[in-house]
CSV table of C-alpha atoms in Angstrom, one decimal:
chain,number,residue,atom,x,y,z
C,1,MET,CA,-19.8,33.9,-7.8
C,2,THR,CA,-16.9,32.3,-5.9
C,3,VAL,CA,-19.2,29.6,-4.4
C,4,LEU,CA,-20.5,28.8,-7.9
C,5,VAL,CA,-17.0,28.5,-9.4
C,6,LEU,CA,-15.6,26.3,-6.6
C,7,SER,CA,-18.7,24.1,-6.9
C,8,LEU,CA,-18.2,23.7,-10.7
C,9,VAL,CA,-14.5,22.9,-10.2
C,10,ALA,CA,-15.3,20.3,-7.6
C,11,LEU,CA,-18.0,18.8,-9.8
C,12,LEU,CA,-15.8,18.6,-12.9
C,13,ALA,CA,-13.0,17.0,-11.0
C,14,VAL,CA,-15.2,14.4,-9.4
C,15,ALA,CA,-16.9,13.6,-12.7
C,16,TRP,CA,-13.6,13.1,-14.4
C,17,GLN,CA,-12.5,10.8,-11.6
C,18,LEU,CA,-15.6,8.7,-11.8
C,19,ALA,CA,-15.4,8.4,-15.6
C,20,ASP,CA,-11.8,7.3,-15.4
C,21,LEU,CA,-12.6,4.8,-12.7
C,22,LEU,CA,-15.5,3.3,-14.7
C,23,ARG,CA,-13.2,2.9,-17.7
C,24,GLY,CA,-10.2,1.6,-15.8
C,25,LEU,CA,-11.4,-0.7,-13.0
C,26,PRO,CA,-12.9,-3.4,-15.4
C,27,ARG,CA,-9.4,-3.7,-16.9
C,28,LEU,CA,-7.9,-5.0,-13.6
C,29,ARG,CA,-7.8,-8.7,-13.2
C,30,GLN,CA,-8.3,-10.8,-10.0
C,31,LEU,CA,-5.3,-12.9,-9.0
C,32,ARG,CA,-7.6,-15.8,-8.2
C,33,GLN,CA,-8.7,-15.9,-11.9
C,34,VAL,CA,-5.1,-16.3,-13.2
C,35,GLU,CA,-4.3,-19.8,-14.4
C,36,ALA,CA,-1.2,-21.2,-12.8
C,37,LEU,CA,1.6,-22.7,-14.9
C,38,PRO,CA,2.9,-26.2,-14.3
C,39,ALA,CA,5.4,-26.4,-11.5
C,40,ASP,CA,8.4,-27.2,-13.8
C,41,ARG,CA,7.9,-24.0,-15.6
C,42,LEU,CA,8.1,-21.7,-12.6
C,43,PRO,CA,11.4,-20.0,-11.5
C,44,THR,CA,12.8,-20.3,-8.0
C,45,LEU,CA,11.3,-17.8,-5.6
C,46,SER,CA,12.3,-16.3,-2.2
C,47,VAL,CA,9.9,-14.7,0.1
C,48,VAL,CA,11.4,-11.9,2.3
C,49,VAL,CA,9.4,-10.9,5.4
C,50,SER,CA,10.5,-8.5,8.2
C,51,ALA,CA,9.1,-8.7,11.7
C,52,LEU,CA,9.5,-6.4,14.7
C,53,ASP,CA,7.5,-7.4,17.7
C,54,GLU,CA,5.0,-9.4,15.6
C,55,ALA,CA,4.5,-12.4,18.0
C,56,GLY,CA,0.8,-12.1,17.6
C,57,THR,CA,0.7,-12.3,13.8
C,58,ILE,CA,3.9,-13.9,12.5
C,59,GLU,CA,3.0,-17.5,13.1
C,60,PRO,CA,-0.3,-17.6,11.1
C,61,ALA,CA,1.5,-15.6,8.4
C,62,LEU,CA,4.4,-18.0,8.2
C,63,ALA,CA,2.0,-21.0,8.2
C,64,SER,CA,0.2,-19.4,5.3
C,65,LEU,CA,3.5,-18.9,3.4
C,66,LEU,CA,4.7,-22.4,4.1
C,67,ALA,CA,1.4,-23.9,3.0
C,68,LEU,CA,1.7,-22.4,-0.5
C,69,ASP,CA,1.9,-24.9,-3.3
C,70,TYR,CA,4.8,-23.1,-4.9
C,71,PRO,CA,7.8,-25.4,-5.9
C,72,ARG,CA,11.4,-24.5,-4.9
C,73,LEU,CA,10.3,-21.9,-2.4
C,74,GLU,CA,12.4,-20.4,0.4
C,75,VAL,CA,11.1,-18.1,3.1
C,76,ILE,CA,13.5,-15.7,4.8
C,77,ALA,CA,12.2,-14.1,8.0
C,78,ILE,CA,14.2,-11.3,9.6
C,79,ASP,CA,13.7,-10.7,13.3
C,80,ASP,CA,14.4,-6.9,13.4
C,81,ARG,CA,15.4,-6.3,17.0
C,82,SER,CA,12.2,-7.8,18.5
C,83,THR,CA,11.7,-7.6,22.2
C,84,ASP,CA,8.6,-9.8,22.5
C,85,GLY,CA,8.4,-13.5,21.5
C,86,THR,CA,8.8,-13.0,17.8
C,87,GLY,CA,12.3,-14.6,17.7
C,88,ALA,CA,11.1,-17.7,19.6
C,89,VAL,CA,8.2,-18.1,17.2
C,90,LEU,CA,10.5,-17.9,14.2
C,91,GLU,CA,12.9,-20.4,15.6
C,92,ARG,CA,10.1,-22.9,16.5
C,93,VAL,CA,8.6,-22.7,13.0
C,94,ALA,CA,12.0,-23.0,11.3
C,95,ALA,CA,12.8,-26.1,13.3
C,96,ARG,CA,9.7,-27.7,11.7
C,97,ASP,CA,10.3,-26.6,8.1
C,98,PRO,CA,13.7,-26.2,6.5
C,99,ARG,CA,12.4,-23.9,3.8
C,100,LEU,CA,12.3,-21.1,6.5
C,101,ARG,CA,15.5,-19.3,7.2
C,102,VAL,CA,15.7,-16.9,10.1
C,103,LEU,CA,18.0,-13.9,10.3
C,104,ARG,CA,18.4,-11.7,13.4
C,105,VAL,CA,19.2,-7.9,13.5
C,106,GLU,CA,20.8,-7.0,16.8
C,107,ALA,CA,21.5,-3.3,16.1
C,108,LEU,CA,20.4,-0.9,13.4
C,109,PRO,CA,23.3,0.5,11.3
C,110,SER,CA,23.5,4.3,10.9
C,111,GLY,CA,21.8,5.8,7.8
C,112,TRP,CA,19.1,3.1,7.6
C,113,LEU,CA,15.4,2.7,8.5
C,114,GLY,CA,14.8,-0.5,10.4
C,115,LYS,CA,12.5,-2.1,7.8
C,116,THR,CA,14.5,-1.2,4.8
C,117,HIS,CA,17.6,-2.6,6.4
C,118,ALA,CA,15.9,-5.8,7.4
C,119,LEU,CA,14.5,-6.3,3.8
C,120,HIS,CA,18.0,-5.5,2.4
C,121,LEU,CA,19.5,-8.1,4.7
C,122,GLY,CA,16.9,-10.7,3.6
C,123,ALA,CA,17.4,-9.9,-0.1
C,124,GLN,CA,21.2,-10.4,0.3
C,125,HIS,CA,20.6,-14.0,1.4
C,126,ALA,CA,17.8,-14.7,-1.1
C,127,ARG,CA,18.6,-17.2,-3.8
C,128,GLY,CA,15.4,-17.0,-5.8
C,129,GLU,CA,15.0,-15.7,-9.4
C,130,LEU,CA,11.8,-13.9,-8.1
C,131,LEU,CA,11.7,-12.0,-4.8
C,132,LEU,CA,8.4,-11.4,-2.9
C,133,PHE,CA,8.6,-8.7,-0.2
C,134,THR,CA,5.7,-9.0,2.2
C,135,ASP,CA,4.6,-8.1,5.7
C,136,ALA,CA,4.5,-10.2,8.8
C,137,ASP,CA,0.7,-10.3,9.0
C,138,VAL,CA,-0.3,-11.2,5.4
C,139,LEU,CA,-2.3,-14.4,4.6
C,140,PHE,CA,-2.1,-16.2,1.3
C,141,GLU,CA,-4.5,-18.6,-0.5
C,142,ARG,CA,-2.6,-21.8,-1.3
C,143,ALA,CA,-2.2,-21.1,-5.0
C,144,ALA,CA,-1.7,-17.3,-4.8
C,145,LEU,CA,2.0,-17.3,-5.4
C,146,ARG,CA,1.9,-19.8,-8.3
C,147,ARG,CA,-0.8,-17.6,-10.0
C,148,ALA,CA,1.2,-14.4,-9.4
C,149,ALA,CA,4.5,-15.9,-10.8
C,150,SER,CA,2.6,-17.4,-13.7
C,151,HIS,CA,1.1,-14.0,-14.6
C,152,SER,CA,4.5,-12.3,-14.4
C,153,LEU,CA,6.0,-14.9,-16.7
C,154,ARG,CA,3.2,-14.9,-19.3
C,155,GLU,CA,3.0,-11.1,-19.5
C,156,GLY,CA,6.7,-10.2,-19.2
C,157,ILE,CA,6.2,-8.4,-15.8
C,158,ASP,CA,9.2,-7.3,-13.8
C,159,HIS,CA,7.3,-6.1,-10.8
C,160,LEU,CA,3.9,-7.4,-9.9
C,161,VAL,CA,1.8,-5.8,-7.1
C,162,VAL,CA,-1.3,-7.4,-5.6
C,163,LEU,CA,-3.8,-5.2,-3.9
C,164,ALA,CA,-4.6,-7.2,-0.8
C,165,GLU,CA,-8.1,-7.8,0.6
C,166,LEU,CA,-8.5,-5.8,3.8
C,167,PRO,CA,-10.8,-7.3,6.4
C,168,VAL,CA,-12.4,-4.6,8.6
C,169,ARG,CA,-14.2,-4.7,11.9
C,170,GLY,CA,-16.1,-1.3,11.8
C,171,HIS,CA,-18.1,0.8,9.3
C,172,LEU,CA,-16.1,3.9,10.0
C,173,LEU,CA,-12.8,2.1,9.3
C,174,ALA,CA,-14.3,0.8,6.1
C,175,ALA,CA,-15.3,4.3,5.0
C,176,LEU,CA,-11.8,5.6,5.6
C,177,LEU,CA,-10.3,2.8,3.6
C,178,LEU,CA,-12.7,3.5,0.8
C,179,ASP,CA,-11.4,7.0,0.8
C,180,PHE,CA,-7.8,5.7,0.6
C,181,HIS,CA,-8.7,3.3,-2.2
C,182,ALA,CA,-10.4,6.1,-4.2
C,183,PHE,CA,-7.4,8.4,-3.7
C,184,PHE,CA,-5.0,5.7,-4.8
C,185,PHE,CA,-7.0,5.0,-7.9
C,186,ALA,CA,-7.0,8.7,-8.7
C,187,ALA,CA,-3.4,9.4,-8.0
C,188,GLN,CA,-1.8,6.3,-9.4
C,189,PRO,CA,-4.4,4.6,-11.7
C,190,PRO,CA,-2.9,1.1,-12.2
C,191,TRP,CA,-4.7,0.6,-15.5
C,192,ARG,CA,-2.2,3.2,-16.9
C,193,LEU,CA,1.0,1.5,-15.8
C,194,ASP,CA,1.8,0.6,-19.4
C,195,THR,CA,0.9,4.0,-20.9
C,196,SER,CA,2.0,6.6,-18.4
C,197,ARG,CA,5.6,7.3,-17.3
C,198,ARG,CA,4.4,9.0,-14.1
C,199,VAL,CA,2.3,6.1,-12.8
C,200,SER,CA,4.0,3.5,-10.6
C,201,VAL,CA,2.8,1.2,-7.9
C,202,GLY,CA,4.1,-0.6,-4.8
C,203,MET,CA,2.4,-2.3,-1.9
C,204,GLY,CA,4.1,-3.6,1.3
C,205,ALA,CA,1.8,-6.6,1.4
C,206,PHE,CA,2.8,-8.0,-2.0
C,207,ASN,CA,5.8,-6.7,-4.0
C,208,LEU,CA,6.9,-9.5,-6.4
C,209,VAL,CA,10.0,-8.5,-8.4
C,210,ARG,CA,12.5,-10.2,-10.6
C,211,ALA,CA,15.7,-10.4,-8.6
C,212,GLU,CA,17.7,-9.1,-11.6
C,213,ALA,CA,15.5,-6.0,-11.8
C,214,TYR,CA,15.7,-5.5,-8.1
C,215,ARG,CA,19.5,-5.6,-8.0
C,216,ALA,CA,19.7,-3.4,-11.1
C,217,ILE,CA,18.1,-0.4,-9.2
C,218,GLY,CA,20.3,-1.0,-6.1
C,219,GLY,CA,17.8,-2.9,-4.1
C,220,HIS,CA,16.8,-1.6,-0.7
C,221,GLU,CA,20.1,0.0,-0.3
C,222,ALA,CA,18.8,2.7,-2.7
C,223,LEU,CA,15.8,3.1,-0.3
C,224,ARG,CA,17.7,3.3,2.9
C,225,LEU,CA,15.7,6.2,4.4
C,226,ASP,CA,12.5,6.0,2.4
C,227,VAL,CA,9.6,5.7,4.9
C,228,LEU,CA,7.3,4.8,2.0
C,229,ASP,CA,9.8,2.1,0.9
C,230,ASP,CA,7.1,-0.1,-0.9
C,231,LEU,CA,6.0,2.8,-3.0
C,232,MET,CA,9.5,4.0,-3.7
C,233,LEU,CA,10.6,0.5,-4.8
C,234,GLY,CA,7.9,0.7,-7.4
C,235,LYS,CA,8.8,4.2,-8.4
C,236,ARG,CA,12.5,3.4,-8.9
C,237,LEU,CA,11.7,0.3,-10.9
C,238,LYS,CA,9.4,2.3,-13.1
C,239,ARG,CA,12.0,5.0,-13.7
C,240,ALA,CA,14.5,2.4,-14.6
C,241,GLY,CA,12.2,1.1,-17.4
C,242,PHE,CA,11.0,-2.1,-15.8
C,243,ARG,CA,7.4,-3.2,-16.5
C,244,GLN,CA,4.8,-3.2,-13.7
C,245,ALA,CA,1.3,-4.6,-13.2
C,246,LEU,CA,-1.3,-4.8,-10.5
C,247,LEU,CA,-3.8,-7.6,-9.8
C,248,LEU,CA,-6.6,-7.5,-7.3
C,249,GLY,CA,-6.2,-9.9,-4.4
C,250,ARG,CA,-9.7,-10.6,-3.1
C,251,GLY,CA,-9.9,-14.2,-1.9
C,252,ALA,CA,-6.2,-14.7,-2.6
C,253,VAL,CA,-4.1,-12.3,-0.4
C,254,SER,CA,-5.5,-10.6,2.7
C,255,VAL,CA,-4.2,-8.6,5.6
C,256,GLU,CA,-6.0,-6.9,8.5
C,257,TRP,CA,-4.3,-3.5,7.9
C,258,TYR,CA,-5.6,-2.0,11.2
C,259,PRO,CA,-8.1,-3.4,13.7
C,260,GLY,CA,-9.8,0.0,14.2
C,261,THR,CA,-9.7,3.7,13.5
C,262,GLY,CA,-7.5,4.5,16.5
C,263,ALA,CA,-4.9,1.9,15.3
C,264,LEU,CA,-5.1,3.5,11.8
C,265,ALA,CA,-4.3,6.9,13.3
C,266,ARG,CA,-1.3,5.6,15.2
C,267,GLY,CA,-0.1,3.5,12.3
C,268,LEU,CA,-0.2,6.3,9.8
C,269,GLU,CA,1.9,8.7,12.0
C,270,LYS,CA,5.0,7.7,10.1
C,271,ASN,CA,3.3,8.0,6.6
C,272,SER,CA,1.4,11.2,6.8
C,273,PHE,CA,4.2,13.7,6.3
C,274,ALA,CA,6.3,11.4,4.2
C,275,ALA,CA,3.4,11.1,1.7
C,276,VAL,CA,3.8,14.9,0.8
C,277,GLY,CA,7.6,14.9,0.8
C,278,TYR,CA,7.9,16.4,4.3
C,279,SER,CA,6.7,19.7,2.8
C,280,VAL,CA,4.3,22.0,4.7
C,281,PRO,CA,3.0,23.7,1.5
C,282,ALA,CA,2.4,20.3,-0.1
C,283,LEU,CA,0.5,19.2,3.1
C,284,LEU,CA,-1.7,22.3,2.9
C,285,ALA,CA,-2.3,21.8,-0.8
C,286,ALA,CA,-3.4,18.2,-0.2
C,287,THR,CA,-5.7,19.3,2.6
C,288,ALA,CA,-7.3,22.0,0.4
C,289,ALA,CA,-7.8,19.4,-2.3
C,290,VAL,CA,-9.6,17.0,0.0
C,291,LEU,CA,-11.7,19.8,1.4
C,292,LEU,CA,-12.7,21.0,-2.1
C,293,LEU,CA,-13.5,17.6,-3.6
C,294,ARG,CA,-15.0,15.8,-0.6
C,295,VAL,CA,-16.2,18.4,1.9
C,296,TRP,CA,-17.2,21.3,-0.2
C,297,PRO,CA,-20.0,19.5,-2.1
C,298,VAL,CA,-21.7,18.4,1.1
C,299,CYS,CA,-21.5,21.9,2.6
C,300,GLY,CA,-22.7,23.4,-0.6
C,301,LEU,CA,-25.7,21.1,-0.8
C,302,LEU,CA,-26.6,22.0,2.8
C,303,PHE,CA,-26.0,25.8,2.8
C,304,ALA,CA,-25.8,27.1,-0.8
C,305,SER,CA,-28.8,28.3,-2.8
C,306,GLY,CA,-29.8,28.5,-6.4
C,307,PRO,CA,-27.6,26.8,-9.1
C,308,ALA,CA,-24.8,26.2,-6.7
C,309,ARG,CA,-27.0,23.9,-4.6
C,310,TRP,CA,-27.9,21.8,-7.7
C,311,ILE,CA,-24.3,21.6,-8.8
C,312,ASN,CA,-23.2,20.4,-5.3
C,313,LEU,CA,-26.0,17.9,-5.3
C,314,ALA,CA,-24.6,16.5,-8.5
C,315,GLY,CA,-21.1,16.5,-6.9
C,316,VAL,CA,-22.3,14.6,-3.9
C,317,LEU,CA,-24.1,12.0,-6.1
C,318,LEU,CA,-21.0,11.5,-8.3
C,319,GLY,CA,-18.8,11.2,-5.2
C,320,LEU,CA,-21.1,8.5,-3.8
C,321,ALA,CA,-21.0,6.7,-7.1
C,322,ILE,CA,-17.2,6.6,-6.9
C,323,HIS,CA,-17.4,4.9,-3.5
C,324,LEU,CA,-20.2,2.6,-4.6
C,325,ARG,CA,-17.9,1.4,-7.5
C,326,VAL,CA,-14.9,1.0,-5.2
C,327,ILE,CA,-16.8,-0.9,-2.5
C,328,ARG,CA,-17.7,-3.6,-5.1
C,329,LEU,CA,-14.1,-4.6,-5.0
C,330,THR,CA,-14.4,-5.5,-1.3
C,331,PRO,CA,-16.5,-7.7,1.0
C,332,TRP,CA,-17.4,-4.6,3.2
C,333,SER,CA,-20.9,-3.8,4.2
C,334,ARG,CA,-22.6,-1.0,2.2
C,335,ARG,CA,-23.4,0.5,5.7
C,336,ALA,CA,-19.9,2.0,5.5
C,337,LEU,CA,-21.4,4.5,3.1
C,338,TRP,CA,-23.4,6.1,5.9
C,339,TRP,CA,-20.0,7.6,7.0
C,340,TRP,CA,-19.3,9.0,3.6
C,341,PRO,CA,-20.0,12.7,4.5
C,342,LEU,CA,-17.8,12.5,7.6
C,343,SER,CA,-15.0,10.2,6.6
C,344,PRO,CA,-12.9,12.9,4.8
C,345,LEU,CA,-12.8,15.0,7.9
C,346,VAL,CA,-11.7,12.0,10.0
C,347,MET,CA,-9.1,11.1,7.3
C,348,LEU,CA,-7.8,14.7,7.4
C,349,ALA,CA,-7.6,14.6,11.2
C,350,VAL,CA,-5.6,11.4,11.0
C,351,LEU,CA,-3.2,12.7,8.4
C,352,LEU,CA,-2.8,16.1,10.0
C,353,ARG,CA,-2.2,14.6,13.4
C,354,GLY,CA,0.6,12.4,11.9
C,355,ALA,CA,2.2,15.3,10.2
C,356,CYS,CA,2.0,17.6,13.3
C,357,LEU,CA,3.5,14.9,15.5
C,358,THR,CA,6.4,14.5,13.0
C,359,LEU,CA,7.0,18.3,13.1
C,360,TRP,CA,6.7,18.4,16.9
C,361,ARG,CA,9.1,15.4,17.3
C,362,ARG,CA,11.4,16.7,14.6
C,363,GLY,CA,11.4,13.3,13.2
C,364,VAL,CA,9.5,10.1,12.3
C,365,LEU,CA,9.0,7.6,15.1
C,366,TRP,CA,8.8,4.1,13.6
C,367,ARG,CA,9.3,0.7,15.1
C,368,GLY,CA,10.7,2.3,18.3
C,369,THR,CA,13.3,4.4,16.6
C,370,LEU,CA,13.2,8.2,15.9
C,371,TYR,CA,14.6,9.2,12.5
C,372,PRO,CA,15.5,12.9,12.3
C,373,LEU,CA,13.3,15.0,10.0
C,374,GLU,CA,16.1,16.9,8.4
C,375,GLU,CA,17.9,13.7,7.5
C,376,LEU,CA,14.7,12.3,6.0
C,377,ARG,CA,14.2,15.6,4.1
C,378,ARG,CA,17.7,15.5,2.7
C,379,TRP,CA,17.3,12.0,1.6
C,380,HIS,CA,14.0,12.8,-0.1
C,381,ARG,CA,15.5,15.8,-2.0
C,382,ARG,CA,18.5,13.8,-3.3
C-alpha cells in the first residue's frame, strides 16, 4: 500500500509540473526577438563585472561587452584580489577603450563576501540609469543590451533577467543542467512573476536593474553575506514591489557555466548548503523530494508489480516529457536524455558533497576565502 501511495504522489506531482511547464514556457520570449529602440531613446547604462583570477576568460568577455552597439555605455571591471594575470589584462584593454574603467580591491573588508563587495564597489562608481551585473565569462551578441533595455523600457520592468545559453561539452553535464533547469522552472516559474508574490528571479550572468530601484533596496550592501547574491538581489527587489521579468537568451547571451561534471561539483560547493538556508532538515527534505520525484518512479518501474508498476511507468514518461520540453530551449544533443535515470543521483551526490564540505569546514570556501558558517547562518536568519 505504501508503494502505491508514494507512486501516486510522485505521479501527480510530476503531472502538475509538466502541465504548468506546457502552459508557462510558451509565454517566455527570446531576447533576440525583441525589437531594439532607437539609440536616442535609450538611457545611460553601466555594466559592472567582478573578476578574481579570470585571466583565461576576462578578455573575450570584455571584448564582447565593448563590441555592444549600446550608446552611452560604460563598463566597470573590478579586479577582486586576483593573483594571476587578470589585472594586467584589464589594464591592457582599458588602455585601448576609455569606456572601460578598472577598479582594484586589495583587501576584503570584514563582514563582506568578496563578490558582493566587488559589485558594491563597482555600483558606487557607476553613472548609468541602468545597471547590468554580469560575470567575467559571459559573451553577448552585439544587440543584446539594446534589446534588453528596450524591453525594460517598453514593459515598465525594474529588473530584467536573461537566462543565458549554456554551451556544454558532455552529455552527462547536459543532463545535469536539464535537471537544474527543470527544478528552476518548478520552484520559481518565471511566467508567474507578475501574478505571484513568492516568485522572484535573479541570474549572475545577466541582472539588469534600474539604478533607482537598486539603490532603494540598499544595493549589494544589503547582500553583504548572501552567497546566492544574484538570487537574493531578485528576491529583495520583488519584496520591495519592483517589477521583474525574464527573457530567454539563446543566441544572445551565453556562458560556459562549467566545462565538465567535476568542475560543476567543485563550483557548486559554495551554493549547495546556501540553497537550503544552511539547514540540515531542509537539506534532507530537498533530498527526499528529489528521490521521490526523480528516482522513485524509475525504481518502481523496475521493481514494483501490479498497478504500482503502471503508475511508475506513467511517472517516468511524464518526467521524460518535462526534460524533452526543456531541452527544446537549448542547443544540446538529445543524447543527454540517455543519462536521465542517473542524473538525479549524480546531482544529489554533487549537492550533498557541497553541503557536507561546508559542514566539515564549518564555513563556505569561496574565491580563496573561508566564510564562517555561523556568521552566514546569522545573516540568513536576520
